[in-house]
GROMACS .gro file of C-alpha atoms in nm:
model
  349
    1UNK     CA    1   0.000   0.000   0.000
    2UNK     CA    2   0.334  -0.003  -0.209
    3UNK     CA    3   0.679   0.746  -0.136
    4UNK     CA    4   0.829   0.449  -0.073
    5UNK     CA    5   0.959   0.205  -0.382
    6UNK     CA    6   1.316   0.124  -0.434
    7UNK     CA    7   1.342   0.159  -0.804
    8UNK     CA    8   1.334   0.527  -0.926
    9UNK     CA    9   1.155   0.442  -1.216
   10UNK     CA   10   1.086   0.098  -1.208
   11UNK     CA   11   0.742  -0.097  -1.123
   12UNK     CA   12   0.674  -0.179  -0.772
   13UNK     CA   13   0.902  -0.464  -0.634
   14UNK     CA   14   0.682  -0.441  -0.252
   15UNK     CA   15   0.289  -0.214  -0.311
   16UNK     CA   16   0.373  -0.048  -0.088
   17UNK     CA   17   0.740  -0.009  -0.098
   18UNK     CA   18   1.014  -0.105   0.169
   19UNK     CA   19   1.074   0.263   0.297
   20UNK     CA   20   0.924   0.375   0.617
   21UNK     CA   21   0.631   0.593   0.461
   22UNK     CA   22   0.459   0.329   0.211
   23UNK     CA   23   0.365   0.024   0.058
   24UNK     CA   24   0.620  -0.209  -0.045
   25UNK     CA   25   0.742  -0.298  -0.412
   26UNK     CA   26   0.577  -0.527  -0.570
   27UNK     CA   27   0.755  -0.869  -0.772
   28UNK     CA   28   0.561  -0.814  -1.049
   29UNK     CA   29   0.707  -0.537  -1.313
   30UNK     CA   30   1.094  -0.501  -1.336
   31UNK     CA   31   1.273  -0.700  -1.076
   32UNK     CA   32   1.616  -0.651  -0.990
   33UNK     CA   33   1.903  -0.829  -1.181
   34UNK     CA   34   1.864  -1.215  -1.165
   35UNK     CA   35   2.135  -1.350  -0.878
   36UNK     CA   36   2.319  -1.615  -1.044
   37UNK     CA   37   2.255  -1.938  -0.912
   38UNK     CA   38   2.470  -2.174  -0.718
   39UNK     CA   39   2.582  -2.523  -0.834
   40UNK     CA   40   2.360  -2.786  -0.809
   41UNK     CA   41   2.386  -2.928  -0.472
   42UNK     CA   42   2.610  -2.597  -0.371
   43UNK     CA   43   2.514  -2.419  -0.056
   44UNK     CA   44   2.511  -2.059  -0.143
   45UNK     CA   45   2.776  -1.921  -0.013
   46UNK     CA   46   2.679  -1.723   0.293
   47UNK     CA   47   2.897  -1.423   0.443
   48UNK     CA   48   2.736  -1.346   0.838
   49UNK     CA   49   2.703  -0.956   0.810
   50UNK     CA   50   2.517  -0.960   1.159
   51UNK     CA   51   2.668  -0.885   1.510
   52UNK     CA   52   2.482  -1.152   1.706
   53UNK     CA   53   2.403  -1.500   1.565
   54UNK     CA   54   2.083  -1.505   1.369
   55UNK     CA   55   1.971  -1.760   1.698
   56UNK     CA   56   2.033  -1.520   1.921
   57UNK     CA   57   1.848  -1.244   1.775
   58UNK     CA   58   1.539  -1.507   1.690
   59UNK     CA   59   1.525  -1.568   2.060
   60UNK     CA   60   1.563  -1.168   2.105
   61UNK     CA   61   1.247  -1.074   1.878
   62UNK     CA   62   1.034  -1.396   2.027
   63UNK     CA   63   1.151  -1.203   2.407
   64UNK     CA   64   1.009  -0.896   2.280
   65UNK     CA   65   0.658  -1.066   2.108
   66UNK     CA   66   0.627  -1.220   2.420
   67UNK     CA   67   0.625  -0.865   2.601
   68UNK     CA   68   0.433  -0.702   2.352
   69UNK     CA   69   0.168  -0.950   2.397
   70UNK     CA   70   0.200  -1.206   2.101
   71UNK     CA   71   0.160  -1.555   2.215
   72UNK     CA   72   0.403  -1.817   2.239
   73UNK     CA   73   0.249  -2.033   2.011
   74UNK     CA   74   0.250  -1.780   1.719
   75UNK     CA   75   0.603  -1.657   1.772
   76UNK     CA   76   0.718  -2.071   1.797
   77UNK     CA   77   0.553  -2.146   1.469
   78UNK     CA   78   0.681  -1.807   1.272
   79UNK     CA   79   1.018  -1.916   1.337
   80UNK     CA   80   1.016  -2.289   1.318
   81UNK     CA   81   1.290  -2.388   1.076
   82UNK     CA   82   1.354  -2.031   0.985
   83UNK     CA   83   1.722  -1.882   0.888
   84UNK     CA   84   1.881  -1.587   0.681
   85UNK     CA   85   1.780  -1.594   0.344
   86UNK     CA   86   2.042  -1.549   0.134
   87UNK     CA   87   1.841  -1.416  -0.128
   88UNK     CA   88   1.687  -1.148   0.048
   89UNK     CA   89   2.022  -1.017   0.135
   90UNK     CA   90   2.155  -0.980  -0.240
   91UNK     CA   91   1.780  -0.845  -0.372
   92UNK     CA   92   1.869  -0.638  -0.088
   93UNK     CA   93   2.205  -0.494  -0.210
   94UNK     CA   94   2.171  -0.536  -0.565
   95UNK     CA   95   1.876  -0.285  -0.603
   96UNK     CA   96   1.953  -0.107  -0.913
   97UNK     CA   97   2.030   0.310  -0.881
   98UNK     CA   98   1.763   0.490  -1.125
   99UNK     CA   99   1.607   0.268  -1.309
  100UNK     CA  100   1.532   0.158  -1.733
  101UNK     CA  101   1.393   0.478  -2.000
  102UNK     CA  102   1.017   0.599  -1.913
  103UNK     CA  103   0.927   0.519  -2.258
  104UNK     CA  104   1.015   0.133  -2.256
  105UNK     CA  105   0.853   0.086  -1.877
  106UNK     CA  106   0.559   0.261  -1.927
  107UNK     CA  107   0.501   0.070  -2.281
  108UNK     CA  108   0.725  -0.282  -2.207
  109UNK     CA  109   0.618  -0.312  -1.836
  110UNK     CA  110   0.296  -0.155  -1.677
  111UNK     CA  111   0.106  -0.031  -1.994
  112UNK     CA  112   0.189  -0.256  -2.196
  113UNK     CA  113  -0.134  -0.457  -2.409
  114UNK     CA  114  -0.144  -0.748  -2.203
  115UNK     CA  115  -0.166  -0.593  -1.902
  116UNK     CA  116  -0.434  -0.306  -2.049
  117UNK     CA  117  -0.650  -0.604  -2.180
  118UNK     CA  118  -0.640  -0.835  -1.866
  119UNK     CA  119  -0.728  -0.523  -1.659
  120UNK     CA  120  -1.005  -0.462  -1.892
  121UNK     CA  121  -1.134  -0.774  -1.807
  122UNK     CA  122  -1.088  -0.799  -1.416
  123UNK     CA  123  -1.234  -0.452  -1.489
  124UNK     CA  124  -1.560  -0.612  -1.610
  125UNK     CA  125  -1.537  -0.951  -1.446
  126UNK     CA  126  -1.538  -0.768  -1.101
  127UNK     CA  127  -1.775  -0.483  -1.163
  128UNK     CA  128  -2.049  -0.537  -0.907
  129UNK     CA  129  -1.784  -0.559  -0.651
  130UNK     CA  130  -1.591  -0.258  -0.737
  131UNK     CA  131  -1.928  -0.087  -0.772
  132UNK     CA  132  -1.983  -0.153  -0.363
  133UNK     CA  133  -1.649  -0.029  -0.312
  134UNK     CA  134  -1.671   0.263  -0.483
  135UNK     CA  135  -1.988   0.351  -0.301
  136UNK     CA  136  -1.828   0.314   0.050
  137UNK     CA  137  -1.509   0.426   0.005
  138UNK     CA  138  -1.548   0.713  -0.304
  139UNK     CA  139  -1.260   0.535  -0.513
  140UNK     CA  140  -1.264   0.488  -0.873
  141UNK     CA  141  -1.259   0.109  -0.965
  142UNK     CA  142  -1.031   0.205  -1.262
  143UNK     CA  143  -0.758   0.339  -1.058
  144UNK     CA  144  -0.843  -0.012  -0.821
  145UNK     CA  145  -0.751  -0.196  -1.110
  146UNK     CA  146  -0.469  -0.077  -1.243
  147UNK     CA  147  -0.273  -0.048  -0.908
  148UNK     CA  148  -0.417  -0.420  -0.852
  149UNK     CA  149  -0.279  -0.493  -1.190
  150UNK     CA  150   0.064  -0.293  -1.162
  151UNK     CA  151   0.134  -0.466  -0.858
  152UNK     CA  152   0.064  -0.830  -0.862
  153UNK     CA  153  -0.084  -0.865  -1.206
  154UNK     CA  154  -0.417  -0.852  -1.081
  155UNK     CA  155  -0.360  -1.124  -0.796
  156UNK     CA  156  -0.129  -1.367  -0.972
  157UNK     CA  157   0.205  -1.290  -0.850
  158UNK     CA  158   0.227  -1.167  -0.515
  159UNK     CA  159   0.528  -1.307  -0.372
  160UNK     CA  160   0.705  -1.670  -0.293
  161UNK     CA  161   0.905  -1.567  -0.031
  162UNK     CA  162   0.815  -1.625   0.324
  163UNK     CA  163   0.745  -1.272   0.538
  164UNK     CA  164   0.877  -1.353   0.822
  165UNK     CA  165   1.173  -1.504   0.733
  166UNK     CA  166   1.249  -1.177   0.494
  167UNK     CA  167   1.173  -0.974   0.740
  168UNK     CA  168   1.367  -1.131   0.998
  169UNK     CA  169   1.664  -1.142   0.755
  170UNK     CA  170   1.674  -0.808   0.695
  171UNK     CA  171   1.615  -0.671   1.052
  172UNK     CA  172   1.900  -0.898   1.141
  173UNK     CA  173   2.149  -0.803   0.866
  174UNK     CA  174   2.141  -0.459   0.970
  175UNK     CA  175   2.142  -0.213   0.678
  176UNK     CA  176   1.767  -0.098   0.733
  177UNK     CA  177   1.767  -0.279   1.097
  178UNK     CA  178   1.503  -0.053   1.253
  179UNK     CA  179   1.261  -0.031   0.993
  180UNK     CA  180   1.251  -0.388   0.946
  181UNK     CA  181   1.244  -0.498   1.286
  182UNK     CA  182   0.919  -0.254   1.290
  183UNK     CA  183   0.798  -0.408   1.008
  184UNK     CA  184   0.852  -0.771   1.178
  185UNK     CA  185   0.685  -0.727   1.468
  186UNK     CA  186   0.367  -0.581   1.240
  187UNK     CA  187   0.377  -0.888   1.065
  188UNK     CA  188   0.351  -1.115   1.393
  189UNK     CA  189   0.095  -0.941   1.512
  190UNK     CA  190  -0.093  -1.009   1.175
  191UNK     CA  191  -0.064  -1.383   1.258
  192UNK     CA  192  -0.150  -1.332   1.627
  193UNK     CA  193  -0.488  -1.173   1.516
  194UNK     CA  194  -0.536  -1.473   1.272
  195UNK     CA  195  -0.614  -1.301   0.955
  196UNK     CA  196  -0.366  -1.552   0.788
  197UNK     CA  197  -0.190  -1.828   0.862
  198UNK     CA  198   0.198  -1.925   0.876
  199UNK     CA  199   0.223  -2.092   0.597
  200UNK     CA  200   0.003  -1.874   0.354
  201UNK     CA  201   0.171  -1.559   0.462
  202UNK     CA  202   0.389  -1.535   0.177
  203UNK     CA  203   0.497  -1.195  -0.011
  204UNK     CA  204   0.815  -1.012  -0.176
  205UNK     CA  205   1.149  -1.022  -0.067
  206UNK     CA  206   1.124  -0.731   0.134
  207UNK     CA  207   0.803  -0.822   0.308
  208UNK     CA  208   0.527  -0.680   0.093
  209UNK     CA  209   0.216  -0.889   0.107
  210UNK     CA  210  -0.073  -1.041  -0.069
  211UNK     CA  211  -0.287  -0.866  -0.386
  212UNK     CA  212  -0.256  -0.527  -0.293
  213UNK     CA  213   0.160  -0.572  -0.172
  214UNK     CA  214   0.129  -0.374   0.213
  215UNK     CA  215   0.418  -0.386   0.396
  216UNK     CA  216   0.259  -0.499   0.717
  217UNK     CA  217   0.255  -0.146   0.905
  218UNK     CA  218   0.045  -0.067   0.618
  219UNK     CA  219  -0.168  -0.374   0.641
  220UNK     CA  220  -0.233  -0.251   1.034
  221UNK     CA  221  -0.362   0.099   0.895
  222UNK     CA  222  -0.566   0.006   0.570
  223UNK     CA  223  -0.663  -0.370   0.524
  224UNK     CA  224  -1.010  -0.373   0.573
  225UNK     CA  225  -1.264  -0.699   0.647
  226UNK     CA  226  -1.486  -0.609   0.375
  227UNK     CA  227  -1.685  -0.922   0.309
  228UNK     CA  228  -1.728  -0.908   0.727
  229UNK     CA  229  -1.593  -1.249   0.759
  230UNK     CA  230  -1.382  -1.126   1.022
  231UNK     CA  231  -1.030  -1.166   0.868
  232UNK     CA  232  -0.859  -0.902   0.704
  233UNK     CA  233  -0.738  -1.155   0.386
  234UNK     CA  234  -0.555  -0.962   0.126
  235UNK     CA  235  -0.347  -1.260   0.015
  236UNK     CA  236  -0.674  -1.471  -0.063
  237UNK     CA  237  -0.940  -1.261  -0.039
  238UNK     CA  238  -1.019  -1.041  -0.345
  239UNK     CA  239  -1.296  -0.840  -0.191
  240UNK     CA  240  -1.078  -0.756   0.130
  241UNK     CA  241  -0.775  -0.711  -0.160
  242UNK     CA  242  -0.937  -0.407  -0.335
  243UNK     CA  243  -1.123  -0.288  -0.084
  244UNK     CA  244  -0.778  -0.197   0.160
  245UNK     CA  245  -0.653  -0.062  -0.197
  246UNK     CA  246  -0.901   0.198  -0.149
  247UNK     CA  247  -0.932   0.244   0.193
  248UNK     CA  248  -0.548   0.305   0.111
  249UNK     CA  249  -0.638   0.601  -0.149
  250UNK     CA  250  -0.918   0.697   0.050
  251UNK     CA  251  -0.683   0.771   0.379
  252UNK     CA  252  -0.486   0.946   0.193
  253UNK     CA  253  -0.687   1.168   0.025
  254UNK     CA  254  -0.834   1.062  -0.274
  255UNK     CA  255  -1.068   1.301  -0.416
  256UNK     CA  256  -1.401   1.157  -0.601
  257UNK     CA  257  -1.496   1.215  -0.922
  258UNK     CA  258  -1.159   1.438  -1.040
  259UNK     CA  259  -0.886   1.280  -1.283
  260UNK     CA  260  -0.517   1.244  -1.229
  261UNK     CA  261  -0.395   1.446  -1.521
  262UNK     CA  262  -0.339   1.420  -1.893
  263UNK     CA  263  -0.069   1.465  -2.157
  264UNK     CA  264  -0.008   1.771  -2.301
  265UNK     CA  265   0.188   1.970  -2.596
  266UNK     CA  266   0.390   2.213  -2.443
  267UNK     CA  267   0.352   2.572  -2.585
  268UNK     CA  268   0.668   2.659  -2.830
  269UNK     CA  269   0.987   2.770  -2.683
  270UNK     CA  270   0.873   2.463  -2.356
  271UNK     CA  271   1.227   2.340  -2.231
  272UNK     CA  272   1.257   2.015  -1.968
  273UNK     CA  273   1.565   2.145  -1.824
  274UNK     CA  274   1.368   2.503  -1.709
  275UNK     CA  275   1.042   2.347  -1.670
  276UNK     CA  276   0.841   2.441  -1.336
  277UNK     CA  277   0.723   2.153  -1.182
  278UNK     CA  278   0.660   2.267  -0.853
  279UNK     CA  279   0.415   2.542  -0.904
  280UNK     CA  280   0.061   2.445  -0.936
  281UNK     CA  281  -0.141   2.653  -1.105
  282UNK     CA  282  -0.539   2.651  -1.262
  283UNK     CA  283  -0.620   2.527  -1.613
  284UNK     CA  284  -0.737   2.818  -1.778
  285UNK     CA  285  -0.346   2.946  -1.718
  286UNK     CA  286  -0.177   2.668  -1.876
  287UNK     CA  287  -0.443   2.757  -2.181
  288UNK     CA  288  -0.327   3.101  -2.161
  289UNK     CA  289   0.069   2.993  -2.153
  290UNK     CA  290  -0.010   2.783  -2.455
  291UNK     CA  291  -0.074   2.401  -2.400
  292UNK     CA  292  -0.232   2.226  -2.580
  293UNK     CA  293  -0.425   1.815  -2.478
  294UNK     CA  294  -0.214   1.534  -2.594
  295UNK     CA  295  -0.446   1.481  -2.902
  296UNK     CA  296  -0.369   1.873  -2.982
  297UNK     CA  297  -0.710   1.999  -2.924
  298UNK     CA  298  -0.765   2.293  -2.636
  299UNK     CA  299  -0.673   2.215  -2.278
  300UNK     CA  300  -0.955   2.151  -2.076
  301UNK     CA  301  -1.016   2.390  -1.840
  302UNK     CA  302  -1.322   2.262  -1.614
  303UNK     CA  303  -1.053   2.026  -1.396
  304UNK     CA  304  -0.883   2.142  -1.094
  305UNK     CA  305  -0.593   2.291  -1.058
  306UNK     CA  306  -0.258   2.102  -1.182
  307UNK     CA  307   0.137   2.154  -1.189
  308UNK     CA  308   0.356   2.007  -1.473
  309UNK     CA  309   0.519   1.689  -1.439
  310UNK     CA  310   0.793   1.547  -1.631
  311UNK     CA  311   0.852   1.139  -1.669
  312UNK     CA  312   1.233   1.058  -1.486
  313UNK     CA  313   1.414   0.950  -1.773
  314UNK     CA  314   1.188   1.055  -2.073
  315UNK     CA  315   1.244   1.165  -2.410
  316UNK     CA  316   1.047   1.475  -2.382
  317UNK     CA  317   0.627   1.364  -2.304
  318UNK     CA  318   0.478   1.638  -2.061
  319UNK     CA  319   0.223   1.566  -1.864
  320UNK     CA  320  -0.009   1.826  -1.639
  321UNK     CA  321  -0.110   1.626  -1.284
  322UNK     CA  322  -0.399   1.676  -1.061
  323UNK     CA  323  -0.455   1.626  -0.685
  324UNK     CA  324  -0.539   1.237  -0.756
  325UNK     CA  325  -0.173   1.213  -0.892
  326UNK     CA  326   0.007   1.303  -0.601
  327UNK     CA  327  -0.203   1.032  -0.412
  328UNK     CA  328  -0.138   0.773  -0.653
  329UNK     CA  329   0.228   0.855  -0.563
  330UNK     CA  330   0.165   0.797  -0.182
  331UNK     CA  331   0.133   0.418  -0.302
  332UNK     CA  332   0.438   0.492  -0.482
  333UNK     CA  333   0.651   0.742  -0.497
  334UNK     CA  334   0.861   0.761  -0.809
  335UNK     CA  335   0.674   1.001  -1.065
  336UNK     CA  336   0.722   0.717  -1.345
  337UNK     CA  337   0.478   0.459  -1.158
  338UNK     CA  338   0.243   0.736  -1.072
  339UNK     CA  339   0.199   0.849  -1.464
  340UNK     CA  340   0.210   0.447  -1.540
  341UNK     CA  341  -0.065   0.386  -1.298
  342UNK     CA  342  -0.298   0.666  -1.375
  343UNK     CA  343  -0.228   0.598  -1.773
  344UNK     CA  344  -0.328   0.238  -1.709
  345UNK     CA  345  -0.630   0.352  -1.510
  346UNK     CA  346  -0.758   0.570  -1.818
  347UNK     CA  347  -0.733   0.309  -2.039
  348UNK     CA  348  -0.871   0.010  -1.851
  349UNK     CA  349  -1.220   0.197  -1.771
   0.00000   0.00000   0.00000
């Protein structure tokens, strides 16, 4: 749920990313560079980057669940069998600095035609439902869809790697030890209250879980029980899903009824490098300064107020973004998955 993804313009490896102020990224879109694999019957090799045995801090964190309330029984299955993952650590550390051309991910990756076309369809498959949570939480099911699609291709890859044991291999190694540890004990607690078991709890290598890909602090603030079986299911439950999805955009201040933004032709003498992207200013002065729609007709001037945004990496497309943007950005922060998200939104409804 995933301002906090690790790739700068890259799709989500958690939903809501693994930084302290959102969702995780997500394992669906652009992964990090395949780690090579180790011989056939090879143990990978395994340098200890911790200061206390990986034991000793197990027994630490169970100490602590016990405090905070957790019961025994939860914190002895969590970490039955359990140990560093190797994996994790090098995902970890091989996170790639800036990320591919916004042209090739918004056309290769998140927009691409199968993903417009499947969303289409969960569009239409799942209407009635996103029709009840539109009416109680003032979302728009298109924007629903595409960040359902974006992160987890619409429910069909949200993870294989075991939350707790990411999490506890990360709060162990010590390069984000804090926020993970944070993150642990949120995801405990998730299994304490029973919405999910052990063994289905599964998510990204940095901990983001189930359809919508929370990082469990998120799961705490915005999963919802929306089919009132009294489980907050993301992982298995698509009505619970989409409805924390937007309870997520709701929270945060998504505002009914108003679009995103659009593309636009910038008025002659437009250069990236002096652009003002900060200032947000009404329609009708854009008009005035010259831009034009994307499809070169006049700007519309009837929406609310909007500030320019360029794509990181682009080859020159300008885009003018609304209110709804910036929220779409509190899923994710980098300005390439916000324009990829509310592009795919536009053209799955």
């Amino acid at each position: 749920m995933i301002t906090r993804r690790i790739l700068l313009a890259a799709a989500p490896l958690a939903g809501c990313a693994a930084s302290p102020s959102n969702n995780a990224p997500a394992a669906t879109a652009a992964l990090p560079a395949p780690v090579p694999a180790a011989s056939p019957g090879a143990e990978p090799e395994y340098l200890p980057v911790a200061s206390v045995p990986f034991d000793r801090f197990v027994e630490g964190v169970k100490t602590e669940g016990r405090r905070r309330g957790l019961s025994q029984n939860v914190l002895n299955t969590a970490f039955a069998g359990i140990r560093p993952n190797q994996r994790v650590i090098q995902l970890d550390r091989r996170q790639a600095e800036g990320g591919m051309a916004w042209e090739e991910y918004r056309d290769r990756i998140m927009v691409s035609p199968t993903r417009v076309q499947n969303g289409r369809r969960n569009y239409t498959e799942n209407a009635a439902l996103l029709r009840r949570i539109e009416q109680r939480f003032s979302v728009s099911p298109s924007v629903i869809v595409a960040i359902w699609g974006v992160e987890t291709n619409f429910g069909g890859n949200t993870g294989g790697f075991k939350v707790v044991e990411a999490l506890a291999t990360l709060a162990w190694e010590g390069r984000r030890a804090s926020y993970f540890r944070n993150e642990l004990f949120a995801a405990l607690k998730i299994l304490d209250e029973g919405h999910i078991r052990n063994d289905r709890m599964a998510g990204s290598w940095a901990g983001a879980m189930g359809q919508p890909q929370f990082m469990p602090s998120n799961f705490d603030r915005f999963a919802v029980d929306f089919d009132g079986d009294g489980r907050r299911d993301i992982w298995d439950d698509k009505a619970d899903a989409l409805a924390s999805i937007a309870n997520y955009f709701n929270r945060n201040g998504w505002r009914a009824g108003e679009p995103w933004g659009l593309e636009v032709i910038p008025p002659s003498g437009f250069t990236l490098d002096g652009a003002d992207t900060q200032t947000r200013r009404p329609m009708r002065d854009f008009a005035r300064m010259g831009f034009r729609a994307g499809n070169g007709g006049p700007l519309p001037t009837d929406r609310p107020e909007a500030q320019i945004v360029l794509p990181s990496r682009g080859a020159g497309q300008v885009f003018l973004g609304h209110h709804n943007l910036r929220v779409i950005r509190r899923y994710n922060s980098p300005v390439n998955y916000g324009l990829a998200v509310g592009l795919l939104s536009d053209r799955v409804a």
